[in-house]
Coordinates of C-alpha atoms and ligand atoms in Angstrom, one line a residue:
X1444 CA 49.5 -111.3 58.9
X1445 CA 52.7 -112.7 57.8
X1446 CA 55.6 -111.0 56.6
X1447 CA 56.9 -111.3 52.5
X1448 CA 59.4 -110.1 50.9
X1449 CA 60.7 -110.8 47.0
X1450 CA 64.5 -109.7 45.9
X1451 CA 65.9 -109.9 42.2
X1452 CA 69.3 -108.4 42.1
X1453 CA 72.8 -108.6 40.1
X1454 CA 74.6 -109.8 43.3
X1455 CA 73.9 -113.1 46.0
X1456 CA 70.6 -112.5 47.6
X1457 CA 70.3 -114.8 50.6
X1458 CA 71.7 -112.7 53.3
X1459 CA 69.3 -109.5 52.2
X1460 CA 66.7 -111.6 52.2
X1461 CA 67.1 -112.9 55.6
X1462 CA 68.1 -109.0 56.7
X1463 CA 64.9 -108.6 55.6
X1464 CA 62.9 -111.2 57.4
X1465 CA 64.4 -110.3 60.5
X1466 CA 62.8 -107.0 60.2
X1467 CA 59.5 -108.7 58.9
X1468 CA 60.4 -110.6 62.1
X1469 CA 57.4 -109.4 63.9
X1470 CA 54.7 -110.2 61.7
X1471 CA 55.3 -114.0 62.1
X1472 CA 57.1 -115.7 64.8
X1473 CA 55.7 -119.1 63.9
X1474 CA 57.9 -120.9 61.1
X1475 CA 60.5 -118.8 58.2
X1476 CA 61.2 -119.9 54.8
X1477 CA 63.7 -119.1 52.1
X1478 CA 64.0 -119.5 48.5
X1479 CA 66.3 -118.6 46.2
X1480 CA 67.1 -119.1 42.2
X1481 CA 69.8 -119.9 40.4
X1482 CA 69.9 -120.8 36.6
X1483 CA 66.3 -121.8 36.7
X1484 CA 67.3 -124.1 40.1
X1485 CA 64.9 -123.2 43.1
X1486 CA 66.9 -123.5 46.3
X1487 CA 64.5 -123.3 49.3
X1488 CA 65.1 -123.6 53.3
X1489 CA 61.9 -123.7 55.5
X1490 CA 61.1 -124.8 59.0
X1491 CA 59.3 -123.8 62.2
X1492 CA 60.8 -121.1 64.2
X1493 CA 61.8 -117.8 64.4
X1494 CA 64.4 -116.5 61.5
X1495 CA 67.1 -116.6 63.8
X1496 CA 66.6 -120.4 64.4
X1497 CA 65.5 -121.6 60.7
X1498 CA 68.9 -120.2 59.3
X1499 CA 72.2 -121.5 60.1
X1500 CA 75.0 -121.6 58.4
X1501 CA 75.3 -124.4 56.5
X1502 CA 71.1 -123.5 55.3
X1503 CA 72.6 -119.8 54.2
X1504 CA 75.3 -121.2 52.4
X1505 CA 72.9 -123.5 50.4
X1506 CA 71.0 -120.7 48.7
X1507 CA 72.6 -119.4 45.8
X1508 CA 71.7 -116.9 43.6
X1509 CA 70.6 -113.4 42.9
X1510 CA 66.5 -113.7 43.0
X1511 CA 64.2 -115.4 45.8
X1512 CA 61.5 -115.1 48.1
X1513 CA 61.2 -115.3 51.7
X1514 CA 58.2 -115.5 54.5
X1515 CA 57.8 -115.3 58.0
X1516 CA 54.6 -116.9 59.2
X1517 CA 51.9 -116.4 61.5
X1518 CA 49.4 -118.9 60.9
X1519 CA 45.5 -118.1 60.3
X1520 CA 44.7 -120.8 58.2
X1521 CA 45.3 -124.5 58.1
X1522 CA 47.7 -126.3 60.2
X1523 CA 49.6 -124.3 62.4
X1524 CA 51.8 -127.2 63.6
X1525 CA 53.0 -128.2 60.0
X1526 CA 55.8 -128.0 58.7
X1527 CA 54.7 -128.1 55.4
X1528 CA 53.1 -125.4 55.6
X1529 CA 55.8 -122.7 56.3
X1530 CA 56.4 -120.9 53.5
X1531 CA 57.5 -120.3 50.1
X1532 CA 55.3 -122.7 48.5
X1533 CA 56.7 -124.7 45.0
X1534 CA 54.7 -126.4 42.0
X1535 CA 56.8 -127.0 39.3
X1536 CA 53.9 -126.6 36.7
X1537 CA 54.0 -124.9 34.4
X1538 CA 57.8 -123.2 34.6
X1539 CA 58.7 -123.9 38.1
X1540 CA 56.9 -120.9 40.5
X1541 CA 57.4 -120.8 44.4
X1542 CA 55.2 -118.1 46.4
X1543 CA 54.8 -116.7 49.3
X1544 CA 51.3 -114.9 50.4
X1545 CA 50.2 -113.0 54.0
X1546 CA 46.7 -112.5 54.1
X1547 CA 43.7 -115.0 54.2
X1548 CA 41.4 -116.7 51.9
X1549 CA 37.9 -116.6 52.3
X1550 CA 37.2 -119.0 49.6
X1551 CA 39.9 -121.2 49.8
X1552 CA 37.4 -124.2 49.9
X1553 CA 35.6 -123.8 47.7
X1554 CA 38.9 -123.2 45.3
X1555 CA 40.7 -126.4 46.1
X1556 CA 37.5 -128.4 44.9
X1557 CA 37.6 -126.5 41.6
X1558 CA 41.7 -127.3 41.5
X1559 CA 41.1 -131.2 42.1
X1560 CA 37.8 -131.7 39.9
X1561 CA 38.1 -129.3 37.4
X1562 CA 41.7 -128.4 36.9
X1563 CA 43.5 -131.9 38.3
X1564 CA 45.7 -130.4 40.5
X1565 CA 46.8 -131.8 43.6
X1566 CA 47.1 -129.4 46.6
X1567 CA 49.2 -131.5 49.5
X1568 CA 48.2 -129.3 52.8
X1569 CA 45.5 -127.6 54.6
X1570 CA 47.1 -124.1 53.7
X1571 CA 44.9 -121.3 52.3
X1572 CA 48.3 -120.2 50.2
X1573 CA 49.1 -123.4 48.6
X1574 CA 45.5 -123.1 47.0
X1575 CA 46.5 -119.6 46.1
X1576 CA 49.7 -120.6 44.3
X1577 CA 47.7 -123.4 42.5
X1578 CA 45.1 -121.1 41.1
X1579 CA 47.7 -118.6 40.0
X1580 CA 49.7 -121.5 38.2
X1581 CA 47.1 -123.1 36.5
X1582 CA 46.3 -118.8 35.6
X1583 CA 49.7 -118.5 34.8
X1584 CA 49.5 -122.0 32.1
X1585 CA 46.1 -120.8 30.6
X1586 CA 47.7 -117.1 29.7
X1587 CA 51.0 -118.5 28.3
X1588 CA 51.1 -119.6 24.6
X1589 CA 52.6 -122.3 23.3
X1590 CA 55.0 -122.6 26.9
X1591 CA 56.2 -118.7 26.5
X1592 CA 55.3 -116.4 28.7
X1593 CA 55.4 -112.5 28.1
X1594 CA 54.6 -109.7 30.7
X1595 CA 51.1 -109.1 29.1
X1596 CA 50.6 -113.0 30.0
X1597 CA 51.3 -112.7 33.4
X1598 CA 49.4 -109.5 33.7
X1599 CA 46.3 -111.5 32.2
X1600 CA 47.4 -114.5 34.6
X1601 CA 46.9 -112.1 37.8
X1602 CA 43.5 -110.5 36.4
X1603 CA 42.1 -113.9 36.2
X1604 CA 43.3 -115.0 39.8
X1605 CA 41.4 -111.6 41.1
X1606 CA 38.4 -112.8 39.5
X1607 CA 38.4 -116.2 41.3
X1608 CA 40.8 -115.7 44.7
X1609 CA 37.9 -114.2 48.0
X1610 CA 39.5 -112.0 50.7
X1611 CA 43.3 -110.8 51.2
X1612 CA 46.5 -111.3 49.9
X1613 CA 49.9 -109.9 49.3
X1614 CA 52.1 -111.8 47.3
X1615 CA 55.3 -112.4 45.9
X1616 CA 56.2 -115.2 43.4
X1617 CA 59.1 -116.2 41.2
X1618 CA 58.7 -117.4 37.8
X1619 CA 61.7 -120.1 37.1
X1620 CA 63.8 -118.1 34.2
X1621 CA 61.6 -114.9 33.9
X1622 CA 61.3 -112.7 36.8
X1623 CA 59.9 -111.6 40.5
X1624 CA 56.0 -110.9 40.5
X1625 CA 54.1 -109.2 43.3
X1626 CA 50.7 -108.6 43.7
X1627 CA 47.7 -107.3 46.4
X1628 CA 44.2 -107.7 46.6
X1629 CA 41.7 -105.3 45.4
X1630 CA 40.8 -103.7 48.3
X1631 CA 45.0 -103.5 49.6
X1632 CA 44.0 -105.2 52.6
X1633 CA 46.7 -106.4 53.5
X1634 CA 50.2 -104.0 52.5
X1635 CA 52.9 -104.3 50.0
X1636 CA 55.6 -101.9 48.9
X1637 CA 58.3 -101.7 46.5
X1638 CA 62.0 -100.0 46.3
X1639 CA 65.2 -100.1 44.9
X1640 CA 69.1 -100.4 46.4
X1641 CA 71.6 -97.9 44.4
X1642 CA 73.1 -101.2 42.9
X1643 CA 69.8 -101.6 40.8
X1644 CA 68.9 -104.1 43.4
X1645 CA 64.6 -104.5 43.6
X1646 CA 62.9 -105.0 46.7
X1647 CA 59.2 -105.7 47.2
X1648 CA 58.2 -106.2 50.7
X1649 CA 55.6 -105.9 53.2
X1650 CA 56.4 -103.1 55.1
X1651 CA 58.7 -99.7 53.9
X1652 CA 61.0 -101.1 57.3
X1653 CA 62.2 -103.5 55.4
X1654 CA 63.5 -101.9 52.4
X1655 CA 64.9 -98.8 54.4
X1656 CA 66.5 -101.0 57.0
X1657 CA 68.5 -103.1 54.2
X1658 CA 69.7 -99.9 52.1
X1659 CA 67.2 -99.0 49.5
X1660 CA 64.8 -96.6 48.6
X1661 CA 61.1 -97.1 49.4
X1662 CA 59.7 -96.3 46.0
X1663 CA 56.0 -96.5 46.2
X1664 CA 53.1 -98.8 47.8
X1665 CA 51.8 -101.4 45.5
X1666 CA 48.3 -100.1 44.5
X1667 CA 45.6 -102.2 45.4
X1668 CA 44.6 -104.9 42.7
X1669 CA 47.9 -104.0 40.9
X1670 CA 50.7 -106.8 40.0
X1671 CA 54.4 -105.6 39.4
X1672 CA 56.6 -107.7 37.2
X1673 CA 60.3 -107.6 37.5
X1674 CA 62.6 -109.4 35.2
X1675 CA 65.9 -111.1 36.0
X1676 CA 67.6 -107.7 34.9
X1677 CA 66.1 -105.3 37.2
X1678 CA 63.3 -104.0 34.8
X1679 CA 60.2 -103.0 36.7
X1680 CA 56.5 -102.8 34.9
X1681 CA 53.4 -102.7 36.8
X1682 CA 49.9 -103.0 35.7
X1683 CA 46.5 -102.5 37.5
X1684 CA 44.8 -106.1 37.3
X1685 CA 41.6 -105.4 39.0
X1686 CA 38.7 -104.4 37.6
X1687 CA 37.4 -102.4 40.7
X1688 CA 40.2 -101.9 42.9
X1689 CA 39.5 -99.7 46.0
X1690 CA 42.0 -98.8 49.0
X1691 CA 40.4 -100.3 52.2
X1692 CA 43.6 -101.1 54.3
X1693 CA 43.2 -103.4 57.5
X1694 CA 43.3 -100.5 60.4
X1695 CA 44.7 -103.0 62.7
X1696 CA 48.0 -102.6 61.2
X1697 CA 48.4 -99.2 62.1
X1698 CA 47.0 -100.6 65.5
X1699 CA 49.3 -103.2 66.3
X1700 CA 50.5 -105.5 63.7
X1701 CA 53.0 -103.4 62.0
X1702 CA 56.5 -101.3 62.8
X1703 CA 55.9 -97.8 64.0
X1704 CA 59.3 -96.9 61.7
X1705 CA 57.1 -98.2 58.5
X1706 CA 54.8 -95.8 55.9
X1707 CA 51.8 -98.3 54.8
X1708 CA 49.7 -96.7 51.7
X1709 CA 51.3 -93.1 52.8
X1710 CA 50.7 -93.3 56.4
X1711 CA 53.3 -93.3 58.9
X1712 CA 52.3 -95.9 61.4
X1713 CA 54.2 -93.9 64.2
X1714 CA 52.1 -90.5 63.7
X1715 CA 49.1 -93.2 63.2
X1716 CA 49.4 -94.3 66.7
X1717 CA 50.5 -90.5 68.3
X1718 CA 46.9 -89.3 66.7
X1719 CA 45.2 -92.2 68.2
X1720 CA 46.6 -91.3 71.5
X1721 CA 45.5 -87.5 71.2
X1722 CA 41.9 -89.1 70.6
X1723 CA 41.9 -91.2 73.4
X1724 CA 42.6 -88.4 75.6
X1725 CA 39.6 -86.9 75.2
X1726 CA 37.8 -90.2 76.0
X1727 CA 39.7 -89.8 79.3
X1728 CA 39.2 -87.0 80.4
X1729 CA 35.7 -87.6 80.2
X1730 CA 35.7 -90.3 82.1
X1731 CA 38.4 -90.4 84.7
X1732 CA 39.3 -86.2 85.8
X1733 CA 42.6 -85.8 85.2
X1734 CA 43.5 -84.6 88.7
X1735 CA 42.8 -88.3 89.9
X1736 CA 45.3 -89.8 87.3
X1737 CA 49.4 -89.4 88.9
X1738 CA 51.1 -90.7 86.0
X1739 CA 50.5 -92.6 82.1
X1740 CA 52.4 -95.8 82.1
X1741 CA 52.7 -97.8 78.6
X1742 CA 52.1 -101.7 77.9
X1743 CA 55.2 -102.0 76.0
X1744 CA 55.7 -102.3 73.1
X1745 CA 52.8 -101.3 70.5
X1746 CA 50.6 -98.6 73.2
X1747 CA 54.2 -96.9 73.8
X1748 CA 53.4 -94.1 70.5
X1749 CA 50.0 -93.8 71.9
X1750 CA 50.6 -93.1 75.3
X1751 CA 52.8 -90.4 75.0
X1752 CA 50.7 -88.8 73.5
X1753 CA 48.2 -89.2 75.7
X1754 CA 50.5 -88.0 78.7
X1755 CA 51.4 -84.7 77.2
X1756 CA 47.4 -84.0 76.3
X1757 CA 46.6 -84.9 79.9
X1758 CA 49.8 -82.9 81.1
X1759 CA 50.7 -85.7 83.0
X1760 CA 54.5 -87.3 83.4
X1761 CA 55.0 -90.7 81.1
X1762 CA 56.6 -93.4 82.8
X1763 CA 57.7 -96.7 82.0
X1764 CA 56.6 -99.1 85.0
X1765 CA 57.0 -102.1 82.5
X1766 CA 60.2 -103.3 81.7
X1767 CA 60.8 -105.9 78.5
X1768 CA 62.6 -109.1 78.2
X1769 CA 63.7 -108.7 74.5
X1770 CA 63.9 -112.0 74.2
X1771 CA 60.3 -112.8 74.4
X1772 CA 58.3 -112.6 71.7
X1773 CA 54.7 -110.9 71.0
X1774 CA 52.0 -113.0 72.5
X1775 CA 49.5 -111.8 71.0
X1776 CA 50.9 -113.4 67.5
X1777 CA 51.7 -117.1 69.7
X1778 CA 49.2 -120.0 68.9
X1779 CA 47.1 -120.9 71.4
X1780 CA 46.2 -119.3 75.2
X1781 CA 48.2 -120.9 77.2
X1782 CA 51.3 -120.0 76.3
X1783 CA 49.8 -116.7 75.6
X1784 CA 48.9 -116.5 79.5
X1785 CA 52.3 -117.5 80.1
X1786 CA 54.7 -115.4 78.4
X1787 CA 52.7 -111.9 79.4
X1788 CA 54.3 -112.5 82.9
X1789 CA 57.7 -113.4 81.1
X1790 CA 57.6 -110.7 79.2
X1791 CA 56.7 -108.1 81.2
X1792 CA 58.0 -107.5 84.5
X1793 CA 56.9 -104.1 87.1
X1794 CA 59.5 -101.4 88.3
X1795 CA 57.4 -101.1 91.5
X1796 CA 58.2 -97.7 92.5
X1797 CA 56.4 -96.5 89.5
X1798 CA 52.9 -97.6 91.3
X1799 CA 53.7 -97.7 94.6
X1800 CA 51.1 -95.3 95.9
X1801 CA 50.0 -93.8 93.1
X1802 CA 46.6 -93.5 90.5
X1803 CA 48.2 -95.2 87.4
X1804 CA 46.8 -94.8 84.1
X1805 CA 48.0 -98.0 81.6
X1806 CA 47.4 -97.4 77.7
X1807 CA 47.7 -100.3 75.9
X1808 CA 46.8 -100.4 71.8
X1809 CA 44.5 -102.8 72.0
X1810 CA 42.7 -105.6 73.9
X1811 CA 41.8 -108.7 72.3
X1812 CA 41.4 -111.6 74.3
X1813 CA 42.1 -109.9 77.5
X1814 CA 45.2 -111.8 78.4
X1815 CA 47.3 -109.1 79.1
X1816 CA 45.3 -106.7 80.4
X1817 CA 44.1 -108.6 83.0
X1818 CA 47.9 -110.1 83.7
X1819 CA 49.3 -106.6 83.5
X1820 CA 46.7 -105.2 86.1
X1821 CA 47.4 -107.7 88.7
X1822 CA 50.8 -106.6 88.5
X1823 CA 50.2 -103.1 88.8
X1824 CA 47.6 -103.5 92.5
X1825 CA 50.9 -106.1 93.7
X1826 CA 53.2 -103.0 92.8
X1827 CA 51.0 -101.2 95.2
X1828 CA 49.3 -98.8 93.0
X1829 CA 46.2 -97.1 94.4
X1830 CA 44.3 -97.2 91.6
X1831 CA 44.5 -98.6 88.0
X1832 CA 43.0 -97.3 85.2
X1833 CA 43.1 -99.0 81.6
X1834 CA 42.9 -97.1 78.4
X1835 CA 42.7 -99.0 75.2
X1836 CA 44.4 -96.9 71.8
X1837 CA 41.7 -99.1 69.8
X1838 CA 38.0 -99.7 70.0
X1839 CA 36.4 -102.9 71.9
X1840 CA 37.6 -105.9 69.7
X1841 CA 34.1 -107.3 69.1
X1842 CA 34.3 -109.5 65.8
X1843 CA 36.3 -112.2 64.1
X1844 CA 38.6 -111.4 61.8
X1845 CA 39.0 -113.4 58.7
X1846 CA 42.1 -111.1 56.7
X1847 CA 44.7 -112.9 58.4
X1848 CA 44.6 -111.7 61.9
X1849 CA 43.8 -114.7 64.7
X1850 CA 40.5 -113.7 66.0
X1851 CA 38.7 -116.6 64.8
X1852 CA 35.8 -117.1 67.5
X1853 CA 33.4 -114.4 69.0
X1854 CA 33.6 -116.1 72.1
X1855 CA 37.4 -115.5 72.6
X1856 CA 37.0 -111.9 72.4
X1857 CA 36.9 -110.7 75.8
X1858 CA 35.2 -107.7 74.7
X1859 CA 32.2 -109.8 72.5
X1860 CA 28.8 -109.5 74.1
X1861 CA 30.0 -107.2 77.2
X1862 CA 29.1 -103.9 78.2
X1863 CA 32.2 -102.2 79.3
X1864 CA 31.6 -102.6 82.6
X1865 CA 31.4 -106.1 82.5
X1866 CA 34.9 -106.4 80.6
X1867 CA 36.0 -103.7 83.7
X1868 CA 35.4 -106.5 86.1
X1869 CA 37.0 -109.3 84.2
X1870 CA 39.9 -106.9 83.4
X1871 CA 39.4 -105.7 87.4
X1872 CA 40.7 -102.2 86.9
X1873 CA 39.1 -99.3 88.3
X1874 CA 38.3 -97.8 85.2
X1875 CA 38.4 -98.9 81.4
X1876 CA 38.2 -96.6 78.7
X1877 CA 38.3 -97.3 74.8
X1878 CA 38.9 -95.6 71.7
X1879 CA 35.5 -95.4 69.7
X1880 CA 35.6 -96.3 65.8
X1881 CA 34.6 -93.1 64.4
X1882 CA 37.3 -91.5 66.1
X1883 CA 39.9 -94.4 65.4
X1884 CA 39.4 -93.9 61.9
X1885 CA 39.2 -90.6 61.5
X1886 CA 42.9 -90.2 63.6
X1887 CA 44.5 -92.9 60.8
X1888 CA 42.7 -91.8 58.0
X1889 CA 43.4 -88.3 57.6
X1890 CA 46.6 -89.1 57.2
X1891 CA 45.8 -90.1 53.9
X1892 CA 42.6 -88.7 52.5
X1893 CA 43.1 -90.8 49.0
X1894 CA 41.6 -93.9 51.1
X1895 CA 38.4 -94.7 50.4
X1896 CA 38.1 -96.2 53.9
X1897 CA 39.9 -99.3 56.6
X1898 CA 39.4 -102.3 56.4
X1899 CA 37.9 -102.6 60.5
X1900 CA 36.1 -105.9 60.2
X1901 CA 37.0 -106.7 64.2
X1902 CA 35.8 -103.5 65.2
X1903 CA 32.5 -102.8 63.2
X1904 CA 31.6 -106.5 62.2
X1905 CA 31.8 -104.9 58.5
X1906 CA 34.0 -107.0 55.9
X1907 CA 35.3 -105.2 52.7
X1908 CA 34.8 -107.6 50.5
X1909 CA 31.5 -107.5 51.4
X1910 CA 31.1 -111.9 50.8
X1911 CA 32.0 -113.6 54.3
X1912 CA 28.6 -115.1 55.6
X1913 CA 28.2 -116.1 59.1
X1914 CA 29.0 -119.9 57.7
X1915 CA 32.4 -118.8 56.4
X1916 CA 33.6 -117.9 59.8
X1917 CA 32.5 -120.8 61.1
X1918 CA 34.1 -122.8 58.6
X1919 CA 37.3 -120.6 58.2
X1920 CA 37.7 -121.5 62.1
X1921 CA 37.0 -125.3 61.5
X1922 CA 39.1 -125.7 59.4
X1923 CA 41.8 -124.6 61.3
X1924 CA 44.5 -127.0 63.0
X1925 CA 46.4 -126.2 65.9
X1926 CA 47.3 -123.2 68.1
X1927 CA 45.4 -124.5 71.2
X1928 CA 46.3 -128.2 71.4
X1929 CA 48.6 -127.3 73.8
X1930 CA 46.0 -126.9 75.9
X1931 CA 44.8 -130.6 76.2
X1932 CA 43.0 -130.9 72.4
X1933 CA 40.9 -128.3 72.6
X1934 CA 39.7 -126.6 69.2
X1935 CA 39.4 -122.9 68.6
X1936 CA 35.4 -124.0 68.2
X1937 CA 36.0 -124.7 71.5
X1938 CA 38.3 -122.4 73.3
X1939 CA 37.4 -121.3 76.8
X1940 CA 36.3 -117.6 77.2
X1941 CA 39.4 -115.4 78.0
X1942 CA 38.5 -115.3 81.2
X1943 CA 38.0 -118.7 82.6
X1944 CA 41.4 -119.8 81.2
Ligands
PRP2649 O1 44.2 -108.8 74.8 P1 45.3 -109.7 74.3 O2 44.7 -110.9 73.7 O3 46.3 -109.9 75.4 O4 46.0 -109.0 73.1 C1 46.3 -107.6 73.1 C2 47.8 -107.4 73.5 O5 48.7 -108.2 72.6 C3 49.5 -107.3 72.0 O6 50.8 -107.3 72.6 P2 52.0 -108.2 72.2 O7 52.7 -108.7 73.4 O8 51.6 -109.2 71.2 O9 53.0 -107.3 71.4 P3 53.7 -105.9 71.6 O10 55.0 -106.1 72.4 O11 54.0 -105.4 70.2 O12 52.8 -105.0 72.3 C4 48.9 -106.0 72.0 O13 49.8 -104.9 71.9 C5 48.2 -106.0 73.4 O14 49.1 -105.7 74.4
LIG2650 N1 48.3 -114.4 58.3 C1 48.8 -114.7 57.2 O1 49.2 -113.9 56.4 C2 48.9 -116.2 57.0 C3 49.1 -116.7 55.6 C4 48.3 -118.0 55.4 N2 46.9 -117.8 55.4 C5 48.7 -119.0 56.5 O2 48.0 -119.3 57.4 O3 49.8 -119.6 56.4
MG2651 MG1 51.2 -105.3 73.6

């Protein structure tokens, strides 16, 4: 996942574009990018780092204009050391377009042979997205007559790319001179959304967070397979692009990746995570009798809607044991293990009269690689609690996800090839208990019966698209740079189990 977000207006745009990323802020923490347009000019600012750090000043005051495009990254493809590869991306054929795209490309391979033999273009990094933007420009050139481009045109531009582009994306791109397009996949994998300020002011984005929390009006959720056009002026068309577009959202999103204050495709990710809470508790009290459990204790900050929910089903008080530094990122979203390992016990720190003695239950929402479970459980025994029971909001993370979330081996996945009670022992609580899939999305999903199902590749090994091969994972992870070379060179094809690092 990365965070997007696409502004045309009648007024400067830079600092509602960065308001924006800073609320996007946790969906990438890796690099944060900028562009903005005036009179046909592209002005663009993009480095490494968190939005706080990429923008000073001097960069703010050197984007002009009253349309752009800004991303926040979390890299799942390519090189996540490069610069180059934060995003927007530019060609400047045909028109001038930059881009900006969360989600992954399946087939990205395969497409930048096509671009350099077939359609002489040159693509410049290892990114999945600057293929995209290269496939949606030469789109873009075929669809245009005679160098003019209409609305029709760019609607035939983006029902072209959907034949060609393999797996997920969200986009947004300005056209030079005409306008702000935005456009998702056919199966919505990953989200999208578009509002308006009261000063006409369009915003697409990829989460509703980011409209509400910079003054406008969440509108509606771009439909999957559908691309909205908005002109220089404020006027909005949309069109629906794909030829069998179905709404298969990624469930992980509800699980972790995005705001609990945010409504993806009509579900409030809050209530989301307070019904997979009430599920859980059944799972619980199956398991571990509630008279054994003292108090519920939450691995801030995603499990917190969860396990309140789970407190009040098991009558039980909620307390937080766990307090925050706020200045430390998510780890789950940091490249590469180590520094993963690290920043848990940065992040996290015990007030240790909320164990001492006593039969904890933690809830996190999920566990991937393990890292913080096992961290957070260590903590909890030095604390002095009696006993430690782990309850996970989501089911065992089993598969590889290849839809822009970084689960790129099996063999990271603490939870790959293990019964339970062999990730209990790694984990070394006294009792684990997980969410099962059914129930998972049956708790998110009637919230909105229109879906036609989740997207829940890393969870029940099935992938919407219904295309990635056991070869495409392997390759999709091969040809990945970065993210564990801080760990002496290592590459993810190579990465230690969770447990031995
Ligand atoms: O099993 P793991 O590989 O450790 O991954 C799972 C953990 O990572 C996430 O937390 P994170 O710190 O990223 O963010 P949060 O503050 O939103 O919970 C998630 O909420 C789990 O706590
Ligand atoms: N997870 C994402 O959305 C990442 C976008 C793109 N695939 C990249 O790695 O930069
Ligand atoms: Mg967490």
């Amino acid at each position: 996942m990365c965070g997007i977000v696409g502004v045309v207006s009648q007024a400067p745009v830079n600092q509602l574009i960065y308001d924006a990323l800073l609320l996007l802020q946790h969906r990438g923490q890796d690099a944060a990018g900028i562009v903005t347009q005036l009179e046909r000019k592209f002005f663009m600012h993009k480095a490494k780092g968190m939005v706080r750090d990429v923008f000073r000043t001097r960069n703010m005051r050197a984007l002009p204009g009253n349309s752009g495009i800004g991303q926040v990254r979390y890299p799942t493809a390519g090189n996540a050391f490069s610069e180059e590869e934060a995003q927007p991306f530019y060609v400047n054929a045909p028109f001038g377009i930059v881009m900006a795209h969360n989600g992954n490309l399946t087939n990205a391979h395969a497409l930048k042979r096509e671009m350099v033999q077939l359609d002489h273009r040159h693509i410049n990094t290892e990114s999945d997205s600057e293929v995209l933007l290269n496939v949606l420009a030469h789109e873009l050139g075929k669809a245009s007559s005679n160098g003019a481009l209409n609305t029709d045109a760019i609607f035939a531009a983006v029902r072209a790319v959907h034949r060609r582009l393999r797996g997920s994306y969200a986009v947004v791109a300005l056209i030079a001179g005409h306008g702000l397009l935005a456009f998702r996949d056919p199966f919505g994998i990953r989200p999208l959304c578009i509002g308006r300020g009261k000063d006409g002011t369009v915003m697409v984005a990829s989460e509703s967070v980011a409209l509400e929390g910079t003054g406008h009006e969440f509108l509606r959720d771009i439909a999957p397979g559908e691309a909205a056009f908005v002109s220089l002026d404020g006027d909005m068309q949309f069109q629906q692009c794909a030829d069998q577009p179905r709404l298969y959202p990624c469930v992980f999103e509800f699980v972790y990746l995005a705001r609990p204050d945010s409504t993806i495709d009509g579900i409030s990710v809050y209530q989301a995570r307070l019904n997979m809470g009430e599920t859980l508790a059944t799972r619980v009290i199956s398991t571990v009798p509630p008279n054994q459990i003292d108090v519920v204790i939450p691995i801030p900050e995603s499990s917190r809607p969860s396990a309140t929910q789970l407190a009040q089903l098991l009558g039980k008080p909620y307390r937080e044991g766990f307090v925050k530094n706020r200045y430390v990122g998510r780890t789950f979203i940091m490249p590469g293990q180590a520094v993963r390992k690290k920043s848990v016990r940065q992040k996290l720190n015990v007030i240790a009269s909320e164990f001492r003695d006593r039969n904890v239950l933690l809830v996190d929402d999920s566990i991937v690689r393990g890292t913080t479970s096992k961290e957070i459980v260590q903590m909890a025994r030095e604390a002095g609690a009696r006993k430690v029971y782990l309850a996970s909001a989501a089911p065992p993370v089993v598969h590889p996800n290849v839809y822009g979330i970084d689960m790129p081996t099996r063999d990271e996945l603490v939870a790959h090839g293990r019964t339970v009670e062999e990730v209990r022992q790694i984990i070394g609580c006294d009792a684990l208990i997980y969410q099962d899939v059914a129930a998972m999305k049956k708790a998110v999903g009637r919230l909105n019966p229109c879906l036609h199902g989740f997207e829940a590749s890393c969870f029940d090994g099935v992938y919407v698209t219904g295309d990635v091969t056991a070869e495409d994972v392997t390759r999709l992870n091969a040809g990945r740079v970065g993210g564990d070379e801080d760990e002496g060179g290592t590459s993810r094809l190579t990465l230690p189990n969770a447990q031995e690092s």
